């Protein structure tokens, strides 16, 4: 049996194609009455199976093939009608099933049979089909209208780290499937309506055509012909309309089915019995109606008694618990060793959030979306922005209020340690001079927290005036978001964990498995790759091109395993992308260079230790070099354009460490990172 089912499952595509061909052949080739009886029985059983299937579906999407199945069953039923019509008109007999429906089901009474048939048509066409069609139409419209909101909700959950990329793709696929399903159901409901109309026409054709053939060809009397062919026509109509009605009911159930964890029967039972007073009221009314003179007593008493028994059975059932009550019961059960104890609050306190934004109570309205605050939504977009720029996925930002802060103060923490702070002035916006603004602004002088440039807090009402004078004005949320973004960029290397590195390598393995399998872990360990990436991120170098980085450090790993040196080799491989942001429109690189004597002095001051290389330059001499660099940088900025410090690869990282505190905005590049085709213009030289 299992082998047979396995073969059927394996060749279901051939079976489906064969079924369609069979339906077409049924309309062309005459069938014997025995085969017609078999197909009518199959039609009724298939319709019943489809109805039962819809009753057990948690969601409509679990039966997404229903629109196509509806078309096939309708076509199959019409093919049976054609075959039966051919038998009735040619031989005056359409098999035992049709004859039984005409004689036994309606007692051989043609009038009763026609009335029952018309009632079924009215139920199917006017009630069920029209209602289901309207529900399908509205569901399709609402589903399409809700798609943008659902997509944005998925993006928000993805940016907040609540779901993975795979879960987001699955949710988007489910939304697309839902829209396709309800759109198809909107059109498929017309099949049922057309089937009802076709059934009515076929009965009329069979009735008139049969009487004419009985009179003219079979030489029957008009009474005998009318009775004989009327019973066969009614039998054909009833045998076709009963499964059609079941299919209509299945259509109505599936388009009205909402998402649930239970089948339809359990849903209805649990929701009705959840209202304990409903059976009591219904049973009491039935008993009262039994006392009304003239009404039969027994039916009302029996039904009323059943409802009252149902009420007695469910009245002592406990009501659904609230969340607080459920938590209380869990704790009590845990105390009695019935359930595992909830997580210890002390253990939860040991967990450290990778990234936090703590705000004072005065900034809470900026987070409250119901009050018009946009800070939360804008913070969620930072993760995608950083991922596209630096090539790493930062952890979700935990935003919370902190009692120790002032009302309009905020603090950014990385792994529990404060790395940045700022203060917002309530009812004000931040105005900054881009360099060509005119006039003075009335306000509170301050410093922009992200880049440290002079700025002024102005009132909300003064924004239009400030913009007219050429100032750049940003709102309070933008100040916080910009500061948070720059803080994340500056600390991205510290937030990159080994687990994050593993995920990046796993993602790279999907497209470039060869380089990952060659380098990790045979040549370099996961931790060594992590430290290389951290060194790159600390200088703002994007690691999106991870394949190039792994190839470069894999080639040089046989020479050295020092992460700092490997990061330098990676920088040389990424030279084009490193220098690209510093080129002007003419692809020219404005650079500050070192006098050969100074560069030689720095090179000779590098000491090799067991922990790597370090610069041991005399403090006073180091201060002079940094001061000279600052003077050259200020001079270059005054003449337009932001320069880079260009030096040899040997001293590059040491010079970067030397000046990163005093000149954090000065990029330090090596000659090996300058690709062919880039012209270098020296705008300053640091002399001895």
XYZ file of C-alpha atoms in Angstrom:
688
model
C 0.000 0.000 0.000
C 2.797 2.401 0.936
C 4.630 1.572 -2.283
C 1.490 2.302 -4.301
C 0.997 5.643 -2.538
C 4.626 6.488 -3.126
C 4.294 5.854 -6.859
C 1.111 7.945 -6.992
C 2.794 10.799 -5.153
C 5.780 10.613 -7.477
C 3.620 10.891 -10.605
C 0.967 13.350 -9.456
C 1.875 15.693 -12.308
C 1.026 12.982 -14.843
C -2.192 12.173 -13.004
C -3.266 15.821 -13.081
C -2.531 16.099 -16.796
C -4.366 12.829 -17.442
C -7.395 14.076 -15.506
C -7.639 17.193 -17.674
C -7.372 15.117 -20.854
C -10.037 12.727 -19.530
C -12.441 15.606 -18.875
C -12.010 16.822 -22.441
C -12.557 13.316 -23.829
C -15.726 12.917 -21.748
C -17.247 15.803 -23.670
C -16.434 14.172 -27.022
C -16.606 10.381 -26.627
C -19.860 8.679 -25.563
C -19.514 6.832 -22.264
C -21.363 3.714 -21.100
C -23.879 4.143 -18.224
C -21.690 2.163 -15.797
C -18.738 4.536 -16.334
C -21.031 7.548 -15.944
C -22.246 6.128 -12.604
C -18.607 5.813 -11.526
C -17.803 9.419 -12.466
C -20.921 10.783 -10.718
C -19.933 8.915 -7.536
C -16.398 10.268 -7.871
C -17.757 13.801 -8.287
C -19.870 13.567 -5.120
C -17.083 12.037 -3.020
C -14.497 14.553 -4.270
C -16.803 17.464 -3.419
C -17.378 16.047 0.061
C -13.610 15.591 0.574
C -12.969 19.204 -0.479
C -15.578 20.526 1.979
C -14.101 18.502 4.850
C -10.594 19.692 3.906
C -11.642 23.347 4.144
C -13.107 22.694 7.610
C -9.703 21.574 8.932
C -7.574 24.368 7.436
C -5.957 26.801 9.928
C -5.536 29.418 7.164
C -6.802 29.813 3.622
C -3.222 29.831 2.264
C -2.852 26.197 3.335
C -5.166 25.385 0.412
C -3.615 27.786 -2.102
C -4.385 25.432 -5.009
C -8.139 25.787 -4.380
C -8.831 28.288 -7.249
C -7.346 25.891 -9.812
C -9.060 22.926 -8.181
C -12.358 24.818 -8.347
C -11.949 25.217 -12.101
C -11.105 21.537 -12.577
C -14.050 20.270 -10.496
C -16.434 22.604 -12.330
C -15.122 21.374 -15.681
C -15.424 17.745 -14.532
C -19.012 18.286 -13.388
C -19.975 19.912 -16.702
C -18.338 17.037 -18.587
C -20.531 14.617 -16.619
C -23.572 16.737 -17.543
C -22.639 16.461 -21.224
C -22.204 12.685 -20.960
C -25.515 12.265 -19.115
C -27.321 14.478 -21.637
C -25.953 12.362 -24.481
C -27.161 9.136 -22.823
C -30.587 10.573 -21.972
C -31.238 11.858 -25.473
C -29.771 8.858 -27.318
C -30.896 5.901 -25.205
C -33.397 7.292 -22.719
C -31.216 5.992 -19.850
C -28.318 7.573 -17.950
C -27.329 4.884 -15.482
C -28.402 3.778 -12.039
C -27.288 6.872 -10.101
C -29.313 9.327 -12.182
C -32.324 6.985 -12.188
C -32.133 6.597 -8.391
C -31.953 10.357 -7.851
C -35.009 10.790 -10.090
C -37.110 8.022 -8.506
C -35.987 7.456 -4.921
C -34.632 10.833 -3.769
C -37.756 12.774 -4.850
C -40.198 9.842 -4.681
C -40.705 9.697 -8.427
C -42.527 13.032 -8.381
C -41.350 15.312 -11.173
C -42.846 18.463 -9.660
C -41.201 17.809 -6.300
C -37.902 17.098 -8.025
C -38.029 20.318 -10.033
C -38.899 22.325 -6.917
C -36.040 20.768 -4.956
C -33.686 21.401 -7.886
C -34.739 25.058 -8.141
C -34.324 25.502 -4.376
C -30.765 24.144 -4.619
C -30.078 26.535 -7.497
C -31.397 29.487 -5.460
C -29.337 28.479 -2.408
C -26.183 28.054 -4.445
C -26.552 30.967 -6.857
C -28.286 33.669 -4.793
C -27.045 32.954 -1.282
C -23.707 31.162 -1.173
C -22.128 32.116 -4.498
C -23.002 35.826 -4.329
C -21.835 36.062 -0.715
C -18.590 34.181 -1.339
C -17.902 36.250 -4.453
C -18.368 39.486 -2.541
C -16.139 38.299 0.314
C -13.437 37.241 -2.163
C -13.629 40.616 -3.925
C -13.330 42.598 -0.685
C -10.577 40.303 0.641
C -8.566 40.765 -2.560
C -8.946 44.552 -2.366
C -8.017 44.749 1.315
C -5.086 42.383 0.858
C -3.622 44.492 -1.948
C -4.178 47.719 0.014
C -2.463 46.258 3.088
C 0.623 44.997 1.220
C 2.736 48.207 1.551
C 2.076 48.394 5.296
C 2.952 44.729 5.772
C 6.162 45.157 3.762
C 7.194 48.150 5.885
C 6.432 46.182 9.049
C 8.710 43.389 7.833
C 11.480 45.899 7.041
C 11.087 47.470 10.489
C 11.333 44.075 12.224
C 14.362 43.201 10.094
C 16.120 46.490 10.874
C 15.387 46.035 14.572
C 16.929 42.555 14.491
C 13.709 40.847 15.573
C 13.752 38.571 12.510
C 16.453 37.160 10.267
C 16.875 37.774 6.550
C 15.485 34.301 5.838
C 12.391 34.981 7.964
C 11.906 38.316 6.207
C 12.107 36.648 2.787
C 9.579 34.027 3.906
C 7.194 36.681 5.210
C 7.427 38.633 1.952
C 6.761 35.437 0.045
C 3.705 34.732 2.226
C 2.356 38.238 1.577
C 2.777 37.771 -2.178
C 1.100 34.352 -1.997
C -1.782 35.823 0.004
C -2.350 38.568 -2.574
C -2.167 36.056 -5.439
C -4.564 33.690 -3.665
C -7.299 36.215 -2.918
C -6.923 37.733 -6.376
C -7.385 34.267 -7.905
C -10.340 33.550 -5.599
C -12.009 36.765 -6.731
C -12.044 35.411 -10.269
C -12.576 31.746 -9.373
C -15.830 32.544 -7.554
C -17.262 33.339 -10.994
C -16.810 29.664 -11.923
C -19.352 28.679 -9.280
C -21.836 31.293 -10.447
C -21.468 30.173 -14.062
C -21.829 26.536 -13.026
C -25.184 27.263 -11.377
C -26.463 29.032 -14.480
C -25.167 26.225 -16.707
C -26.952 23.624 -14.535
C -30.250 25.454 -14.929
C -29.855 25.660 -18.718
C -28.826 22.005 -19.019
C -31.936 20.866 -17.116
C -34.183 22.915 -19.407
C -32.426 21.585 -22.514
C -32.611 17.979 -21.300
C -36.299 18.309 -20.409
C -37.419 19.848 -23.710
C -35.057 17.815 -25.860
C -36.050 14.553 -24.167
C -39.774 15.158 -24.667
C -39.233 16.021 -28.336
C -37.110 12.894 -28.924
C -39.639 10.721 -27.060
C -42.487 11.990 -29.213
C -40.795 12.068 -32.616
C -38.187 9.291 -32.503
C -39.373 6.828 -29.857
C -43.110 7.333 -30.635
C -44.043 7.719 -26.956
C -47.154 9.490 -25.766
C -46.670 12.992 -24.451
C -47.495 11.872 -20.908
C -45.099 8.937 -20.970
C -42.334 10.986 -22.601
C -42.807 13.818 -20.122
C -42.695 11.513 -17.082
C -39.769 9.413 -18.303
C -37.485 12.188 -19.443
C -38.515 14.536 -16.612
C -37.424 12.013 -13.981
C -34.097 11.478 -15.760
C -33.560 15.236 -16.137
C -34.363 15.885 -12.478
C -32.079 13.019 -11.447
C -29.270 14.461 -13.556
C -29.827 17.951 -12.124
C -29.874 16.762 -8.510
C -26.837 14.485 -8.912
C -24.923 17.459 -10.359
C -26.193 20.217 -8.071
C -25.571 18.436 -4.767
C -21.756 18.268 -5.312
C -21.903 21.763 -6.874
C -23.554 23.012 -3.704
C -20.838 21.395 -1.586
C -18.138 23.048 -3.712
C -19.940 26.395 -3.266
C -19.963 25.849 0.501
C -16.217 25.043 0.405
C -15.627 28.258 -1.541
C -17.542 30.261 1.046
C -15.673 28.632 3.935
C -12.213 29.204 2.477
C -12.732 32.890 1.607
C -14.223 33.615 5.049
C -11.538 31.656 6.916
C -9.194 33.802 9.012
C -5.838 32.780 10.447
C -6.187 30.427 13.405
C -4.330 27.686 15.218
C -7.367 25.368 15.181
C -9.791 23.933 12.662
C -13.166 25.555 12.026
C -15.139 23.211 14.273
C -12.901 23.762 17.292
C -12.862 27.515 16.657
C -16.654 27.755 16.594
C -17.098 25.478 19.615
C -14.491 27.248 21.758
C -15.742 30.733 20.873
C -19.430 29.969 21.426
C -18.915 28.014 24.644
C -16.569 30.748 25.819
C -19.692 32.891 26.339
C -21.272 30.960 29.209
C -24.530 32.921 29.290
C -25.392 32.241 25.652
C -26.582 28.581 26.156
C -28.434 29.629 29.320
C -30.394 32.366 27.551
C -31.105 30.177 24.507
C -32.304 27.248 26.635
C -34.501 29.486 28.794
C -36.165 31.046 25.745
C -36.885 27.572 24.307
C -38.560 26.485 27.556
C -40.646 29.684 27.609
C -41.754 29.112 23.997
C -42.838 25.584 24.916
C -45.373 27.145 27.296
C -46.960 29.237 24.537
C -50.396 27.780 23.632
C -50.576 26.215 20.190
C -46.842 25.493 19.796
C -45.609 21.890 19.976
C -44.138 21.189 23.384
C -41.728 18.322 22.818
C -39.285 19.957 20.283
C -38.929 23.160 22.306
C -38.530 21.278 25.599
C -35.934 18.885 24.147
C -33.851 21.629 22.505
C -34.165 23.908 25.553
C -33.098 21.070 27.822
C -30.035 20.369 25.665
C -28.949 24.018 25.828
C -29.393 24.085 29.605
C -27.344 20.890 29.937
C -24.628 22.529 27.850
C -24.711 25.550 30.145
C -24.345 23.320 33.239
C -21.384 21.591 31.604
C -19.470 24.789 30.866
C -20.508 27.099 33.710
C -17.783 25.825 36.052
C -15.080 26.049 33.402
C -12.448 28.666 34.417
C -12.229 31.839 32.363
C -9.118 32.431 30.225
C -6.306 33.759 32.400
C -4.749 37.149 31.974
C -0.993 37.407 31.414
C -0.425 38.376 35.056
C -2.479 35.433 36.289
C -0.621 33.040 34.016
C 2.727 34.330 35.290
C 1.514 33.944 38.883
C 0.460 30.357 38.264
C 3.778 29.582 36.582
C 5.664 30.875 39.595
C 3.480 28.885 41.991
C 3.927 25.737 39.936
C 7.675 26.294 39.837
C 7.697 26.639 43.619
C 5.978 23.253 43.850
C 8.495 21.726 41.383
C 5.732 21.264 38.822
C 7.318 23.485 36.185
C 10.781 24.914 35.600
C 11.306 28.169 37.482
C 11.263 31.420 35.489
C 14.575 33.026 34.613
C 16.370 34.507 37.564
C 16.286 38.312 37.435
C 19.861 38.381 38.734
C 21.039 36.242 35.811
C 19.209 38.486 33.365
C 20.979 41.481 34.937
C 24.332 39.926 33.958
C 23.510 40.281 30.278
C 25.158 43.251 28.606
C 23.525 44.939 25.617
C 25.917 45.379 22.726
C 24.501 48.805 21.868
C 22.355 51.091 24.013
C 20.829 54.530 23.683
C 19.884 55.819 27.132
C 17.722 58.937 27.197
C 16.414 61.285 29.855
C 12.701 61.413 30.622
C 12.321 64.646 28.648
C 13.274 62.819 25.422
C 10.733 60.016 25.847
C 8.153 61.789 23.590
C 10.684 61.579 20.737
C 10.468 57.765 20.977
C 6.681 57.543 21.442
C 5.276 57.027 17.940
C 1.711 57.592 19.165
C 2.780 61.085 20.224
C 4.375 61.799 16.847
C 7.931 60.818 17.796
C 10.055 59.443 14.956
C 13.271 58.598 16.806
C 12.514 54.880 17.144
C 11.731 54.431 13.446
C 14.810 56.392 12.397
C 17.108 54.438 14.693
C 15.862 51.193 13.118
C 17.040 52.357 9.695
C 20.592 52.866 10.984
C 21.293 49.111 10.965
C 20.576 48.842 7.244
C 22.563 52.012 6.516
C 25.620 50.726 8.420
C 25.324 47.304 6.774
C 25.367 48.866 3.294
C 28.292 51.154 4.150
C 30.578 49.004 6.326
C 29.440 45.498 5.392
C 28.629 44.371 8.937
C 25.316 43.927 10.721
C 25.362 45.782 13.995
C 23.289 44.470 16.914
C 19.864 46.018 17.602
C 19.916 49.325 19.461
C 18.230 49.094 22.852
C 16.547 52.406 23.659
C 15.530 53.033 27.263
C 15.127 55.888 29.698
C 17.638 56.244 32.512
C 16.946 57.911 35.836
C 20.477 59.208 36.310
C 20.394 61.373 33.193
C 19.141 64.913 32.948
C 15.775 65.479 31.295
C 17.126 66.181 27.770
C 20.411 64.296 27.923
C 21.264 61.088 26.087
C 24.130 58.600 26.298
C 25.374 55.970 23.836
C 26.839 52.823 25.380
C 28.775 49.996 23.738
C 28.731 46.800 25.782
C 27.702 48.745 28.869
C 30.465 51.372 28.601
C 29.602 54.981 27.784
C 31.230 56.082 24.524
C 29.300 59.257 23.655
C 26.846 61.674 25.196
C 24.892 64.732 24.158
C 22.204 67.155 25.240
C 19.152 68.429 23.401
C 17.498 71.781 23.996
C 13.718 71.394 24.232
C 11.691 73.376 21.727
C 14.803 74.178 19.668
C 16.502 72.996 16.503
C 20.182 72.965 15.582
C 21.430 75.445 12.967
C 24.887 75.083 11.390
C 26.813 77.301 9.000
C 27.795 75.299 5.888
C 30.305 78.020 5.019
C 28.241 80.407 2.924
C 25.583 81.519 5.415
C 25.051 85.240 5.970
C 23.994 87.065 9.082
C 23.906 86.092 12.733
C 21.337 83.943 14.490
C 19.758 84.577 17.847
C 20.059 81.463 19.947
C 22.203 79.364 22.244
C 25.718 78.707 20.910
C 26.784 75.057 21.089
C 28.829 72.413 19.307
C 27.332 69.808 17.004
C 27.950 66.525 18.919
C 28.743 64.187 16.002
C 31.433 66.228 14.173
C 32.276 68.909 16.716
C 31.502 71.889 14.479
C 30.097 75.187 15.859
C 26.303 75.403 15.851
C 23.425 77.325 17.402
C 20.217 76.167 19.060
C 17.358 78.194 17.592
C 13.654 78.070 18.369
C 11.336 76.061 16.133
C 9.727 79.270 14.901
C 13.088 80.647 13.706
C 13.830 77.757 11.350
C 12.468 79.443 8.223
C 14.542 82.555 8.861
C 17.719 80.521 9.454
C 17.257 78.537 6.250
C 16.674 81.759 4.333
C 20.047 83.009 5.597
C 21.748 79.866 4.299
C 22.059 77.880 7.518
C 21.554 74.126 7.650
C 18.862 73.352 10.232
C 18.168 69.872 11.646
C 15.584 68.766 14.182
C 16.261 67.142 17.541
C 15.762 63.577 16.320
C 18.258 64.145 13.501
C 20.880 65.378 15.961
C 20.565 62.218 18.041
C 20.423 59.885 15.033
C 23.475 61.487 13.392
C 25.459 61.316 16.634
C 24.429 57.692 17.143
C 25.356 56.783 13.557
C 28.822 58.334 13.800
C 29.356 56.678 17.171
C 28.459 53.303 15.689
C 30.857 53.881 12.784
C 33.649 54.756 15.198
C 32.998 51.675 17.359
C 31.961 49.151 14.710
C 35.197 47.236 15.188
C 34.591 46.791 18.911
C 31.065 45.492 18.279
C 32.168 42.819 15.783
C 32.140 39.484 17.625
C 33.395 36.110 16.515
C 29.812 34.982 16.054
C 29.260 37.941 13.729
C 32.420 36.992 11.831
C 31.191 33.417 11.513
C 27.907 34.637 10.056
C 29.742 36.857 7.547
C 31.922 33.944 6.453
C 28.898 31.631 6.180
C 27.196 34.175 3.956
C 30.351 34.513 1.827
C 30.535 30.734 1.582
C 27.227 30.681 -0.298
C 28.786 32.601 -3.205
C 32.546 32.002 -2.804
C 32.971 28.742 -0.953
C 36.471 28.105 -2.355
C 38.173 31.034 -0.624
C 36.517 30.372 2.737
C 37.317 26.665 2.720
C 40.926 27.375 1.716
C 41.642 29.995 4.379
C 39.408 29.215 7.401
C 40.340 27.358 9.531
C 43.307 25.674 7.807
C 45.361 28.850 7.266
C 43.808 31.343 9.685
C 41.603 30.810 12.701
C 38.253 32.521 13.072
C 39.626 34.833 15.768
C 42.460 36.014 13.525
C 40.032 36.888 10.739
C 37.906 38.723 13.293
C 40.849 40.866 14.454
C 41.750 41.744 10.854
C 38.195 42.898 10.225
C 38.203 44.850 13.490
C 41.374 46.686 12.464
C 39.786 47.642 9.144
C 36.531 48.784 10.734
C 38.328 50.922 13.313
C 39.642 53.043 10.444
C 36.257 53.167 8.725
C 37.173 50.724 5.957
C 34.171 48.815 4.624
C 34.413 45.018 4.735
C 31.557 44.448 2.270
C 34.055 43.015 -0.221
C 34.827 40.207 2.210
C 35.940 37.839 -0.529
C 38.807 40.134 -1.546
C 39.824 40.575 2.098
C 39.920 36.844 2.815
C 41.874 36.177 -0.389
C 44.437 38.864 0.459
C 45.049 37.795 4.048
C 45.006 34.123 3.026
C 47.838 34.735 0.562
C 49.932 36.624 3.141
C 49.149 34.369 6.098
C 52.087 32.151 5.158
C 54.382 35.172 5.669
C 52.895 36.583 8.881
C 49.929 35.935 11.175
C 50.046 39.393 12.762
C 46.483 40.790 12.381
C 47.823 44.338 12.028
C 50.089 43.402 9.123
C 47.369 41.285 7.542
C 45.030 44.268 7.766
C 47.611 46.332 5.864
C 47.694 43.735 3.093
C 43.902 43.765 3.025
C 43.938 47.563 2.711
C 46.229 47.319 -0.291
C 43.799 44.891 -1.947
C 40.951 47.327 -1.181
C 42.934 50.367 -2.297
C 40.494 51.431 -4.973
C 37.525 51.575 -2.583
C 39.617 53.182 0.191
C 40.841 56.109 -1.906
C 37.611 56.572 -3.916
C 35.845 58.752 -1.282
C 38.816 61.159 -1.225
C 39.038 61.816 -4.985
C 37.706 64.992 -6.542
C 35.773 65.253 -9.807
C 39.013 64.953 -11.795
C 40.011 61.740 -9.934
C 42.774 63.666 -8.201
C 43.931 62.844 -4.666
C 44.956 65.816 -2.511
C 47.651 64.550 -0.162
C 49.943 65.632 2.645
C 53.261 63.821 2.512
C 56.143 63.345 4.925
C 59.624 64.625 4.359
C 61.882 61.588 3.753
C 63.861 62.472 6.853
C 60.719 62.460 9.010
C 59.478 59.214 7.514
C 62.873 57.616 8.091
C 62.818 58.815 11.698
C 59.385 57.285 12.280
C 60.424 54.034 10.607
C 63.507 53.703 12.803
C 61.357 54.315 15.926
C 59.238 51.198 15.332
C 60.123 48.509 17.866
C 59.379 44.822 17.415
C 58.002 43.058 20.511
C 56.417 39.703 21.241
C 52.996 41.357 20.960
C 53.726 43.060 17.652
C 55.214 46.329 16.455
C 54.934 49.604 18.406
C 56.050 53.167 17.801
C 58.468 54.332 20.506
C 59.031 57.868 19.261
C 60.121 60.449 21.832
C 56.952 62.215 23.164
C 58.142 65.737 22.385
C 59.130 64.705 18.877
C 55.795 62.936 18.376
C 53.971 66.081 19.480
C 55.905 68.167 16.972
C 54.972 65.805 14.128
C 51.288 65.871 15.109
C 51.355 69.692 15.329
C 52.965 69.935 11.913
C 50.342 67.586 10.485
C 47.567 69.713 11.993
C 49.026 72.885 10.477
C 49.271 71.284 7.044
C 45.723 69.936 7.315
C 44.282 73.314 8.351
C 46.132 74.982 5.490
C 44.760 72.442 2.997
C 41.212 72.848 4.312
C 41.501 76.611 3.989
C 42.296 76.222 0.284
C 39.387 73.839 -0.269
C 39.212 70.067 -0.201
C 39.926 67.553 2.532
C 43.385 65.980 2.205
C 44.775 62.579 3.144
C 48.127 61.772 4.709
C 50.157 59.708 2.261
C 53.117 57.644 3.460
C 54.788 54.266 3.053
C 53.012 51.076 4.087
C 55.724 50.451 6.678
C 54.766 53.454 8.840
C 51.114 53.974 7.832
C 49.358 52.271 10.745
C 51.777 53.732 13.279
C 51.177 57.271 12.032
C 47.449 56.582 12.170
C 47.691 55.608 15.836
C 49.888 58.621 16.516
C 47.447 61.205 15.187
C 44.033 59.520 15.652
C 43.369 61.347 18.932
C 44.283 64.839 17.755
C 43.266 64.422 14.098
C 40.539 61.751 13.956
C 39.194 63.107 10.643
C 42.551 62.806 8.830
C 42.652 59.682 6.622
C 46.051 57.973 6.482
C 46.785 56.004 3.307
C 49.861 54.253 1.974
C 51.376 54.570 -1.479
C 50.447 50.927 -2.143
C 46.748 51.834 -1.812
C 46.862 54.370 -4.658
C 45.727 52.544 -7.779
C 47.024 53.353 -11.299
C 45.114 56.164 -12.980
C 44.843 58.288 -9.832
C 46.761 61.572 -9.895
C 48.236 62.664 -6.566
C 48.522 66.370 -5.806
C 50.737 67.187 -2.831
C 49.201 70.065 -0.884
C 51.635 69.996 2.049
C 54.816 68.412 3.352
C 55.695 67.728 6.992
C 59.328 68.771 7.284
C 61.916 67.819 9.857
